[in-house]
Amino acid sequence: MTATDRSIELVNAAAQAAADRLAHDIIAYDVSDVLSITDAFLLASAPSDRQVKSIVDEIEERLNKELGVKPVRREGDRDARWILLDYVDIVVHVQHSEERVFYSLERLWKDCPQLSLPEDAVKTRGKAQEHAHLMGDREGGPS
């Protein structure tokens, strides 16, 4: 089984919204063969809690406005370190960069096929590492 056209449409819209809010390392996996509860996972991250929340708000607004869907569940708002949006067909995980490294969801889903994403989303790959390197330089750390 593979992700449905509707799931792919949702993933692409969410990925574009995340990219528009400068999310880092956007990636999507087709998990339909290993999970019966959803078709796809979209992962994105940001270096601050405020930006995590901004990305999630943009995804939620865009999917509602453009595709007429609202999440059935939204979790993690209080700390904004890892917010999950459950749209049934897809699940969106937006994590603070530190949580992204610690939980390493990519390792869990690495055997699942990656879904193609809009060019703007693909360009975000490696941004977290770039940002960490830049911040290290600003703080007088190693380059």
mmCIF file with all atom_site columns, C-alpha atoms in Angstrom:
data_model
loop_
_atom_site.group_PDB
_atom_site.id
_atom_site.type_symbol
_atom_site.label_atom_id
_atom_site.label_alt_id
_atom_site.label_comp_id
_atom_site.label_asym_id
_atom_site.label_entity_id
_atom_site.label_seq_id
_atom_site.pdbx_PDB_ins_code
_atom_site.Cartn_x
_atom_site.Cartn_y
_atom_site.Cartn_z
_atom_site.occupancy
_atom_site.B_iso_or_equiv
_atom_site.pdbx_formal_charge
_atom_site.auth_seq_id
_atom_site.auth_comp_id
_atom_site.auth_asym_id
_atom_site.auth_atom_id
_atom_site.pdbx_PDB_model_num
ATOM 1   C CA . MET A 1 1   ? 0.000   0.000  0.000  1.00 0.00 ? 1   MET A CA 1
ATOM 2   C CA . THR A 1 2   ? 1.192   3.536  -0.658 1.00 0.00 ? 2   THR A CA 1
ATOM 3   C CA . ALA A 1 3   ? 0.154   6.964  0.525  1.00 0.00 ? 3   ALA A CA 1
ATOM 4   C CA . THR A 1 4   ? -3.024  8.208  -1.138 1.00 0.00 ? 4   THR A CA 1
ATOM 5   C CA . ASP A 1 5   ? -3.129  11.176 -3.508 1.00 0.00 ? 5   ASP A CA 1
ATOM 6   C CA . ARG A 1 6   ? -4.961  13.122 -0.772 1.00 0.00 ? 6   ARG A CA 1
ATOM 7   C CA . SER A 1 7   ? -2.197  12.355 1.734  1.00 0.00 ? 7   SER A CA 1
ATOM 8   C CA . ILE A 1 8   ? 0.443   13.498 -0.723 1.00 0.00 ? 8   ILE A CA 1
ATOM 9   C CA . GLU A 1 9   ? -1.521  16.692 -1.375 1.00 0.00 ? 9   GLU A CA 1
ATOM 10  C CA . LEU A 1 10  ? -1.668  17.378 2.378  1.00 0.00 ? 10  LEU A CA 1
ATOM 11  C CA . VAL A 1 11  ? 2.047   16.619 2.842  1.00 0.00 ? 11  VAL A CA 1
ATOM 12  C CA . ASN A 1 12  ? 3.020   18.958 0.010  1.00 0.00 ? 12  ASN A CA 1
ATOM 13  C CA . ALA A 1 13  ? 0.864   21.815 1.297  1.00 0.00 ? 13  ALA A CA 1
ATOM 14  C CA . ALA A 1 14  ? 2.180   21.361 4.847  1.00 0.00 ? 14  ALA A CA 1
ATOM 15  C CA . ALA A 1 15  ? 5.787   21.137 3.634  1.00 0.00 ? 15  ALA A CA 1
ATOM 16  C CA . GLN A 1 16  ? 5.424   24.342 1.610  1.00 0.00 ? 16  GLN A CA 1
ATOM 17  C CA . ALA A 1 17  ? 3.864   26.142 4.587  1.00 0.00 ? 17  ALA A CA 1
ATOM 18  C CA . ALA A 1 18  ? 6.739   24.969 6.822  1.00 0.00 ? 18  ALA A CA 1
ATOM 19  C CA . ALA A 1 19  ? 9.314   26.099 4.252  1.00 0.00 ? 19  ALA A CA 1
ATOM 20  C CA . ASP A 1 20  ? 7.611   29.485 3.996  1.00 0.00 ? 20  ASP A CA 1
ATOM 21  C CA . ARG A 1 21  ? 8.111   29.871 7.771  1.00 0.00 ? 21  ARG A CA 1
ATOM 22  C CA . LEU A 1 22  ? 11.797  28.916 7.439  1.00 0.00 ? 22  LEU A CA 1
ATOM 23  C CA . ALA A 1 23  ? 11.605  25.439 8.945  1.00 0.00 ? 23  ALA A CA 1
ATOM 24  C CA . HIS A 1 24  ? 14.747  23.329 8.841  1.00 0.00 ? 24  HIS A CA 1
ATOM 25  C CA . ASP A 1 25  ? 15.281  19.854 7.418  1.00 0.00 ? 25  ASP A CA 1
ATOM 26  C CA . ILE A 1 26  ? 11.774  19.166 6.102  1.00 0.00 ? 26  ILE A CA 1
ATOM 27  C CA . ILE A 1 27  ? 11.299  15.529 5.150  1.00 0.00 ? 27  ILE A CA 1
ATOM 28  C CA . ALA A 1 28  ? 8.301   13.245 4.640  1.00 0.00 ? 28  ALA A CA 1
ATOM 29  C CA . TYR A 1 29  ? 7.960   9.485  4.832  1.00 0.00 ? 29  TYR A CA 1
ATOM 30  C CA . ASP A 1 30  ? 5.331   7.167  3.417  1.00 0.00 ? 30  ASP A CA 1
ATOM 31  C CA . VAL A 1 31  ? 4.534   5.042  6.483  1.00 0.00 ? 31  VAL A CA 1
ATOM 32  C CA . SER A 1 32  ? 1.395   3.431  5.047  1.00 0.00 ? 32  SER A CA 1
ATOM 33  C CA . ASP A 1 33  ? 3.016   -0.018 4.787  1.00 0.00 ? 33  ASP A CA 1
ATOM 34  C CA . VAL A 1 34  ? 4.044   -0.115 8.442  1.00 0.00 ? 34  VAL A CA 1
ATOM 35  C CA . LEU A 1 35  ? 1.255   1.837  10.162 1.00 0.00 ? 35  LEU A CA 1
ATOM 36  C CA . SER A 1 36  ? -2.465  1.448  9.728  1.00 0.00 ? 36  SER A CA 1
ATOM 37  C CA . ILE A 1 37  ? -3.315  4.727  11.460 1.00 0.00 ? 37  ILE A CA 1
ATOM 38  C CA . THR A 1 38  ? -1.829  7.171  8.930  1.00 0.00 ? 38  THR A CA 1
ATOM 39  C CA . ASP A 1 39  ? -0.253  7.340  5.477  1.00 0.00 ? 39  ASP A CA 1
ATOM 40  C CA . ALA A 1 40  ? 2.590   9.783  5.985  1.00 0.00 ? 40  ALA A CA 1
ATOM 41  C CA . PHE A 1 41  ? 4.762   11.596 8.495  1.00 0.00 ? 41  PHE A CA 1
ATOM 42  C CA . LEU A 1 42  ? 6.088   15.067 7.812  1.00 0.00 ? 42  LEU A CA 1
ATOM 43  C CA . LEU A 1 43  ? 9.040   16.168 9.958  1.00 0.00 ? 43  LEU A CA 1
ATOM 44  C CA . ALA A 1 44  ? 10.375  19.700 10.311 1.00 0.00 ? 44  ALA A CA 1
ATOM 45  C CA . SER A 1 45  ? 12.338  21.606 12.916 1.00 0.00 ? 45  SER A CA 1
ATOM 46  C CA . ALA A 1 46  ? 13.292  25.092 14.056 1.00 0.00 ? 46  ALA A CA 1
ATOM 47  C CA . PRO A 1 47  ? 15.910  26.552 16.385 1.00 0.00 ? 47  PRO A CA 1
ATOM 48  C CA . SER A 1 48  ? 13.450  28.272 18.763 1.00 0.00 ? 48  SER A CA 1
ATOM 49  C CA . ASP A 1 49  ? 10.167  27.499 20.496 1.00 0.00 ? 49  ASP A CA 1
ATOM 50  C CA . ARG A 1 50  ? 8.590   30.610 18.983 1.00 0.00 ? 50  ARG A CA 1
ATOM 51  C CA . GLN A 1 51  ? 9.497   29.518 15.468 1.00 0.00 ? 51  GLN A CA 1
ATOM 52  C CA . VAL A 1 52  ? 8.177   25.980 16.110 1.00 0.00 ? 52  VAL A CA 1
ATOM 53  C CA . LYS A 1 53  ? 4.821   27.505 17.047 1.00 0.00 ? 53  LYS A CA 1
ATOM 54  C CA . SER A 1 54  ? 4.874   29.853 14.044 1.00 0.00 ? 54  SER A CA 1
ATOM 55  C CA . ILE A 1 55  ? 5.521   26.956 11.657 1.00 0.00 ? 55  ILE A CA 1
ATOM 56  C CA . VAL A 1 56  ? 2.710   24.896 13.172 1.00 0.00 ? 56  VAL A CA 1
ATOM 57  C CA . ASP A 1 57  ? 0.280   27.827 13.040 1.00 0.00 ? 57  ASP A CA 1
ATOM 58  C CA . GLU A 1 58  ? 1.116   28.412 9.360  1.00 0.00 ? 58  GLU A CA 1
ATOM 59  C CA . ILE A 1 59  ? 0.651   24.737 8.481  1.00 0.00 ? 59  ILE A CA 1
ATOM 60  C CA . GLU A 1 60  ? -2.673  24.617 10.281 1.00 0.00 ? 60  GLU A CA 1
ATOM 61  C CA . GLU A 1 61  ? -3.922  27.843 8.679  1.00 0.00 ? 61  GLU A CA 1
ATOM 62  C CA . ARG A 1 62  ? -2.763  26.897 5.168  1.00 0.00 ? 62  ARG A CA 1
ATOM 63  C CA . LEU A 1 63  ? -4.282  23.404 5.223  1.00 0.00 ? 63  LEU A CA 1
ATOM 64  C CA . ASN A 1 64  ? -7.557  24.809 6.528  1.00 0.00 ? 64  ASN A CA 1
ATOM 65  C CA . LYS A 1 65  ? -7.694  27.668 4.002  1.00 0.00 ? 65  LYS A CA 1
ATOM 66  C CA . GLU A 1 66  ? -6.439  25.810 0.915  1.00 0.00 ? 66  GLU A CA 1
ATOM 67  C CA . LEU A 1 67  ? -7.671  22.259 1.511  1.00 0.00 ? 67  LEU A CA 1
ATOM 68  C CA . GLY A 1 68  ? -10.483 22.690 4.029  1.00 0.00 ? 68  GLY A CA 1
ATOM 69  C CA . VAL A 1 69  ? -9.000  20.407 6.699  1.00 0.00 ? 69  VAL A CA 1
ATOM 70  C CA . LYS A 1 70  ? -8.347  20.867 10.394 1.00 0.00 ? 70  LYS A CA 1
ATOM 71  C CA . PRO A 1 71  ? -6.277  18.581 12.590 1.00 0.00 ? 71  PRO A CA 1
ATOM 72  C CA . VAL A 1 72  ? -8.235  16.104 14.678 1.00 0.00 ? 72  VAL A CA 1
ATOM 73  C CA . ARG A 1 73  ? -5.580  16.513 17.354 1.00 0.00 ? 73  ARG A CA 1
ATOM 74  C CA . ARG A 1 74  ? -2.883  19.055 18.215 1.00 0.00 ? 74  ARG A CA 1
ATOM 75  C CA . GLU A 1 75  ? -0.428  18.184 20.967 1.00 0.00 ? 75  GLU A CA 1
ATOM 76  C CA . GLY A 1 76  ? 2.609   19.810 22.540 1.00 0.00 ? 76  GLY A CA 1
ATOM 77  C CA . ASP A 1 77  ? 1.546   23.466 22.516 1.00 0.00 ? 77  ASP A CA 1
ATOM 78  C CA . ARG A 1 78  ? 2.450   24.210 26.116 1.00 0.00 ? 78  ARG A CA 1
ATOM 79  C CA . ASP A 1 79  ? 6.216   23.977 25.715 1.00 0.00 ? 79  ASP A CA 1
ATOM 80  C CA . ALA A 1 80  ? 6.348   24.300 21.902 1.00 0.00 ? 80  ALA A CA 1
ATOM 81  C CA . ARG A 1 81  ? 9.337   21.963 21.813 1.00 0.00 ? 81  ARG A CA 1
ATOM 82  C CA . TRP A 1 82  ? 7.545   19.301 19.785 1.00 0.00 ? 82  TRP A CA 1
ATOM 83  C CA . ILE A 1 83  ? 4.127   19.975 18.349 1.00 0.00 ? 83  ILE A CA 1
ATOM 84  C CA . LEU A 1 84  ? 2.181   17.242 16.603 1.00 0.00 ? 84  LEU A CA 1
ATOM 85  C CA . LEU A 1 85  ? -0.696  17.864 14.178 1.00 0.00 ? 85  LEU A CA 1
ATOM 86  C CA . ASP A 1 86  ? -2.780  14.792 13.418 1.00 0.00 ? 86  ASP A CA 1
ATOM 87  C CA . TYR A 1 87  ? -4.773  15.044 10.202 1.00 0.00 ? 87  TYR A CA 1
ATOM 88  C CA . VAL A 1 88  ? -5.536  11.287 10.178 1.00 0.00 ? 88  VAL A CA 1
ATOM 89  C CA . ASP A 1 89  ? -4.144  10.889 6.635  1.00 0.00 ? 89  ASP A CA 1
ATOM 90  C CA . ILE A 1 90  ? -0.886  12.539 7.678  1.00 0.00 ? 90  ILE A CA 1
ATOM 91  C CA . VAL A 1 91  ? 0.826   13.406 10.955 1.00 0.00 ? 91  VAL A CA 1
ATOM 92  C CA . VAL A 1 92  ? 3.014   16.505 11.124 1.00 0.00 ? 92  VAL A CA 1
ATOM 93  C CA . HIS A 1 93  ? 5.845   16.706 13.674 1.00 0.00 ? 93  HIS A CA 1
ATOM 94  C CA . VAL A 1 94  ? 7.472   20.094 14.187 1.00 0.00 ? 94  VAL A CA 1
ATOM 95  C CA . GLN A 1 95  ? 10.284  19.880 16.692 1.00 0.00 ? 95  GLN A CA 1
ATOM 96  C CA . HIS A 1 96  ? 12.758  22.202 18.311 1.00 0.00 ? 96  HIS A CA 1
ATOM 97  C CA . SER A 1 97  ? 16.142  21.401 16.748 1.00 0.00 ? 97  SER A CA 1
ATOM 98  C CA . GLU A 1 98  ? 17.430  19.921 20.026 1.00 0.00 ? 98  GLU A CA 1
ATOM 99  C CA . GLU A 1 99  ? 14.477  17.510 20.259 1.00 0.00 ? 99  GLU A CA 1
ATOM 100 C CA . ARG A 1 100 ? 14.917  16.605 16.624 1.00 0.00 ? 100 ARG A CA 1
ATOM 101 C CA . VAL A 1 101 ? 18.488  15.488 17.267 1.00 0.00 ? 101 VAL A CA 1
ATOM 102 C CA . PHE A 1 102 ? 17.639  13.744 20.548 1.00 0.00 ? 102 PHE A CA 1
ATOM 103 C CA . TYR A 1 103 ? 14.611  11.750 19.312 1.00 0.00 ? 103 TYR A CA 1
ATOM 104 C CA . SER A 1 104 ? 15.961  11.197 15.797 1.00 0.00 ? 104 SER A CA 1
ATOM 105 C CA . LEU A 1 105 ? 12.656  10.175 14.209 1.00 0.00 ? 105 LEU A CA 1
ATOM 106 C CA . GLU A 1 106 ? 14.431  9.778  10.881 1.00 0.00 ? 106 GLU A CA 1
ATOM 107 C CA . ARG A 1 107 ? 16.204  6.743  12.300 1.00 0.00 ? 107 ARG A CA 1
ATOM 108 C CA . LEU A 1 108 ? 12.869  5.123  13.141 1.00 0.00 ? 108 LEU A CA 1
ATOM 109 C CA . TRP A 1 109 ? 11.411  5.642  9.672  1.00 0.00 ? 109 TRP A CA 1
ATOM 110 C CA . LYS A 1 110 ? 14.557  5.365  7.519  1.00 0.00 ? 110 LYS A CA 1
ATOM 111 C CA . ASP A 1 111 ? 13.319  2.134  5.901  1.00 0.00 ? 111 ASP A CA 1
ATOM 112 C CA . CYS A 1 112 ? 10.133  3.829  4.712  1.00 0.00 ? 112 CYS A CA 1
ATOM 113 C CA . PRO A 1 113 ? 10.127  5.553  1.313  1.00 0.00 ? 113 PRO A CA 1
ATOM 114 C CA . GLN A 1 114 ? 10.649  9.294  1.330  1.00 0.00 ? 114 GLN A CA 1
ATOM 115 C CA . LEU A 1 115 ? 7.963   11.345 -0.366 1.00 0.00 ? 115 LEU A CA 1
ATOM 116 C CA . SER A 1 116 ? 8.831   13.994 -2.936 1.00 0.00 ? 116 SER A CA 1
ATOM 117 C CA . LEU A 1 117 ? 8.345   17.496 -1.605 1.00 0.00 ? 117 LEU A CA 1
ATOM 118 C CA . PRO A 1 118 ? 8.155   20.988 -3.127 1.00 0.00 ? 118 PRO A CA 1
ATOM 119 C CA . GLU A 1 119 ? 11.535  22.474 -4.066 1.00 0.00 ? 119 GLU A CA 1
ATOM 120 C CA . ASP A 1 120 ? 11.371  25.073 -1.272 1.00 0.00 ? 120 ASP A CA 1
ATOM 121 C CA . ALA A 1 121 ? 11.007  22.284 1.288  1.00 0.00 ? 121 ALA A CA 1
ATOM 122 C CA . VAL A 1 122 ? 13.862  20.246 -0.188 1.00 0.00 ? 122 VAL A CA 1
ATOM 123 C CA . LYS A 1 123 ? 16.133  23.313 0.037  1.00 0.00 ? 123 LYS A CA 1
ATOM 124 C CA . THR A 1 124 ? 15.718  23.294 3.846  1.00 0.00 ? 124 THR A CA 1
ATOM 125 C CA . ARG A 1 125 ? 17.775  20.113 4.213  1.00 0.00 ? 125 ARG A CA 1
ATOM 126 C CA . GLY A 1 126 ? 20.945  20.763 6.194  1.00 0.00 ? 126 GLY A CA 1
ATOM 127 C CA . LYS A 1 127 ? 19.694  24.129 7.513  1.00 0.00 ? 127 LYS A CA 1
ATOM 128 C CA . ALA A 1 128 ? 19.765  22.985 11.158 1.00 0.00 ? 128 ALA A CA 1
ATOM 129 C CA . GLN A 1 129 ? 23.421  22.058 10.879 1.00 0.00 ? 129 GLN A CA 1
ATOM 130 C CA . GLU A 1 130 ? 24.157  25.336 9.084  1.00 0.00 ? 130 GLU A CA 1
ATOM 131 C CA . HIS A 1 131 ? 22.346  27.274 11.813 1.00 0.00 ? 131 HIS A CA 1
ATOM 132 C CA . ALA A 1 132 ? 24.196  25.427 14.618 1.00 0.00 ? 132 ALA A CA 1
ATOM 133 C CA . HIS A 1 133 ? 27.517  26.126 12.915 1.00 0.00 ? 133 HIS A CA 1
ATOM 134 C CA . LEU A 1 134 ? 26.644  29.810 12.497 1.00 0.00 ? 134 LEU A CA 1
ATOM 135 C CA . MET A 1 135 ? 25.572  30.123 16.132 1.00 0.00 ? 135 MET A CA 1
ATOM 136 C CA . GLY A 1 136 ? 28.807  28.456 17.259 1.00 0.00 ? 136 GLY A CA 1
ATOM 137 C CA . ASP A 1 137 ? 30.775  31.026 15.262 1.00 0.00 ? 137 ASP A CA 1
ATOM 138 C CA . ARG A 1 138 ? 28.826  33.900 16.852 1.00 0.00 ? 138 ARG A CA 1
ATOM 139 C CA . GLU A 1 139 ? 29.445  32.563 20.349 1.00 0.00 ? 139 GLU A CA 1
ATOM 140 C CA . GLY A 1 140 ? 33.156  32.207 19.705 1.00 0.00 ? 140 GLY A CA 1
ATOM 141 C CA . GLY A 1 141 ? 32.942  28.444 19.391 1.00 0.00 ? 141 GLY A CA 1
ATOM 142 C CA . PRO A 1 142 ? 34.819  26.257 16.955 1.00 0.00 ? 142 PRO A CA 1
ATOM 143 C CA . SER A 1 143 ? 34.114  26.732 13.277 1.00 0.00 ? 143 SER A CA 1
#
